[in-house]
Coordinates of C-alpha atoms in Angstrom, one line a residue:
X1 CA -11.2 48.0 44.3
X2 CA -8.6 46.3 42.1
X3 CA -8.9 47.1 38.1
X4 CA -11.0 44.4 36.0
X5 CA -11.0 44.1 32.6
X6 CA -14.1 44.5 30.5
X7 CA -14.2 41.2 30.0
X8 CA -13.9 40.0 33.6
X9 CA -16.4 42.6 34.6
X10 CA -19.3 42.0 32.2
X11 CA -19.3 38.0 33.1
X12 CA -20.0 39.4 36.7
X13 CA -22.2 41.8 35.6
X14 CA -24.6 39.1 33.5
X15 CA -25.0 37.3 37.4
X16 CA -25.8 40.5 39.0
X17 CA -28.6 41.1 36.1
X18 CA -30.1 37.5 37.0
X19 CA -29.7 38.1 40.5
X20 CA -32.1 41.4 39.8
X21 CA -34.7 39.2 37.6
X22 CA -35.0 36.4 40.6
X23 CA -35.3 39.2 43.1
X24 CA -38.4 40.1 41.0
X25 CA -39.6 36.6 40.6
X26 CA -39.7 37.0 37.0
X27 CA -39.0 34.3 34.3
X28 CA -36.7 35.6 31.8
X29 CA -39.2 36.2 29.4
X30 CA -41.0 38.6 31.5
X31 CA -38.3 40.1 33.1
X32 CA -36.6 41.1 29.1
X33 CA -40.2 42.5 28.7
X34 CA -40.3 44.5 31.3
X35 CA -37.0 46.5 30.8
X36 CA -37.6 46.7 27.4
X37 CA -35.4 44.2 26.2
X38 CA -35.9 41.3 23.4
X39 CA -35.7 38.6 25.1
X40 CA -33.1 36.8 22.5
X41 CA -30.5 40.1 23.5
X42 CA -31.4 38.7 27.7
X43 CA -30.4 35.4 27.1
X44 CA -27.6 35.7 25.4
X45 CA -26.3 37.8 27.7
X46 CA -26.7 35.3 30.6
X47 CA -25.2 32.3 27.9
X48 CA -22.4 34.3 28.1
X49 CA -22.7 34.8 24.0
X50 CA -23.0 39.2 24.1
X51 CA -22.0 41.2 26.7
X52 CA -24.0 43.6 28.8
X53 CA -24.4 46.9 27.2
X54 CA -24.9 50.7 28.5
X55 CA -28.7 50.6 26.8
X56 CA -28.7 47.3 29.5
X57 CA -27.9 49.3 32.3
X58 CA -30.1 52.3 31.4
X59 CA -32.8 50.1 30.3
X60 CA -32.5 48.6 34.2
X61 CA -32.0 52.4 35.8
X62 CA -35.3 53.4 33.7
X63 CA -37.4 50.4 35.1
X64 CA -35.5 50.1 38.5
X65 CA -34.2 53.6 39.6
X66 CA -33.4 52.6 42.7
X67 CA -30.6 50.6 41.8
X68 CA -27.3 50.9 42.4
X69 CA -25.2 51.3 39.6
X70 CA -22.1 51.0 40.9
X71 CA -23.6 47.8 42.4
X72 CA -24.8 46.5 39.1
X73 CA -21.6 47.3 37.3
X74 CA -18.8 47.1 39.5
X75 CA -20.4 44.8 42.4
X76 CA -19.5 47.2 45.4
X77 CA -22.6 48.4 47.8
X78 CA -25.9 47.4 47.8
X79 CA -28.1 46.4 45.5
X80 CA -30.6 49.8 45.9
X81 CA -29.8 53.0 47.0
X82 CA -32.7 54.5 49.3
X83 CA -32.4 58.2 47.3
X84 CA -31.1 60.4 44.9
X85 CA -28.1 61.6 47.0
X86 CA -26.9 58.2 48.0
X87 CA -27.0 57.5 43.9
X88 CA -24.8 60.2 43.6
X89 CA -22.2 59.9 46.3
X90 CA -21.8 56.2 45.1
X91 CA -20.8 57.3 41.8
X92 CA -17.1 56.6 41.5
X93 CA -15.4 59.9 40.8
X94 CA -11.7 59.1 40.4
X95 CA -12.2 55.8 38.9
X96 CA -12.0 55.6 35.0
X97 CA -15.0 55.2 32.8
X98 CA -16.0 52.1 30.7
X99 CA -17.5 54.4 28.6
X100 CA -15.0 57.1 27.2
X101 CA -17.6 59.6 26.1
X102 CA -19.5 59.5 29.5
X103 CA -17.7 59.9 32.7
X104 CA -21.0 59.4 35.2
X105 CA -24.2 58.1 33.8
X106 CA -27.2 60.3 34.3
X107 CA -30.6 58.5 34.2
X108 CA -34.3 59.7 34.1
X109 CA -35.4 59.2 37.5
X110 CA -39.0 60.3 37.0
X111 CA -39.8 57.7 34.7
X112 CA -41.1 54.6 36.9
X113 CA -42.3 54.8 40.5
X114 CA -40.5 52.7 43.5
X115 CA -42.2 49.4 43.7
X116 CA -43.7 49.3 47.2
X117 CA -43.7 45.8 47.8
X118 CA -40.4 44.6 46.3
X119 CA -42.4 43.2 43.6
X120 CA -42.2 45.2 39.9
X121 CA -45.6 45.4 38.5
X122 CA -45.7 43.7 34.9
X123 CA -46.4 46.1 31.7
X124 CA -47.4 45.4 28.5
X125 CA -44.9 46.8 26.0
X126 CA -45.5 44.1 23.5
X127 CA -47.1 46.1 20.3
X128 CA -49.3 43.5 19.4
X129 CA -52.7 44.1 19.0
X130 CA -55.2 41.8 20.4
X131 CA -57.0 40.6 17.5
X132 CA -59.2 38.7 19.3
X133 CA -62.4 40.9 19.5
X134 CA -62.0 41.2 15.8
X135 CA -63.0 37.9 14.6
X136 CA -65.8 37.1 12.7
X137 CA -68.0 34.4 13.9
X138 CA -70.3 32.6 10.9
X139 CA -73.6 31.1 12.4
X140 CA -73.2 27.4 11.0
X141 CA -76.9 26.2 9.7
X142 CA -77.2 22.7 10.5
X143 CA -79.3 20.8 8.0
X144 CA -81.4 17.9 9.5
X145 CA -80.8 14.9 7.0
X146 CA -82.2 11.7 7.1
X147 CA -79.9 8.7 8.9
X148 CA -78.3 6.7 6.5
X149 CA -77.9 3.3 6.1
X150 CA -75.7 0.5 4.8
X151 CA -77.5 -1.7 1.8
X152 CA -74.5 -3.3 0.7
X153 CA -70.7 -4.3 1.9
X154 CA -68.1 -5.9 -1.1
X155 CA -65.0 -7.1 0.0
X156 CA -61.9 -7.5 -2.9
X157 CA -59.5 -10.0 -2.5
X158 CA -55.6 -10.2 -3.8
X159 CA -56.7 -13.0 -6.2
X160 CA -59.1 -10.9 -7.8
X161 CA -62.1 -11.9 -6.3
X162 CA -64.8 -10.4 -4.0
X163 CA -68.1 -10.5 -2.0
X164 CA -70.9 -9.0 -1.9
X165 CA -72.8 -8.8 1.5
X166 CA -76.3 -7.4 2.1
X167 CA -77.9 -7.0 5.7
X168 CA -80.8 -8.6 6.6
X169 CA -83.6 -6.8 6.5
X170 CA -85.9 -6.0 9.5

């Protein structure tokens, strides 16, 4: 595989992230959610404003273990690898690192189970409190009162006049 630069390869990267999220039939929203992400950093990734970022990656392989970094970063191979060996003999060994201090990327593989139908099940790691059990609900007394009635109608004019009207009574 022909040399990149960063550049180059984190615009190709950002597509390979979306193409993840629509694999998962999740909207952006849910899909930052998901891996942990807010969803401001998601989008402007995919605007093309930030660049993808090693917590990205590692905040996919957490979620996602079976996929393919060297898929995700570099675009060669498929998108998931079926187990832990074929994760590590697709780790480029003689190619350079985009990170200087970390030659290979080691990730917690115990962390989220393989989804069985393709389909990632949804978390919530929003931490919000539902407040919604915790409202107070007043019991509103309603007074009966007597109907009211119109005894008289006035009507100002501009020329500093009015009427008076009364309705007839029944």
């Amino acid at each position: 595989m022909a040399k990149l630069p960063l550049k180059h390869i984190a615009i190709v990267m950002k597509d390979r992230i979306r193409q993840i999220m629509e694999s998962q039939k999740m909207t952006q929203q849910e899909f930052a959610d998901y891996i942990g992400l807010a969803p401001a950093t998601l989008s402007s990734i995919f605007n093309g404003r930030t660049r993808p970022t090693l917590n990205v990656v590692e905040a996919l392989k957490k979620k996602i273990p079976n996929i393919s970094i060297d898929w995700l970063m570099f675009g060669s191979g498929d998108m998931y690898v079926s187990s832990q060996s074929d994760v590590l003999e697709s780790e480029p060994t003689s190619s350079p690192s985009l990170f200087s201090n970390s030659p290979t990327f080691e990730f917690d593989q115990s962390s989220s189970p393989t989804p069985q139908n393709g389909v990632l099940p949804m978390q919530n790691t929003n931490s919000v409190k539902s407040t919604r059990s915790d409202i107070v609900r007043d019991e509103v007394k309603i007074i009966e009162k007597p109907q009211r009635r119109v005894i008289e109608i006035r009507v100002f004019y501009d020329d500093q006049t009015w009427d008076t009207f009364v309705p007839a009574k029944k």
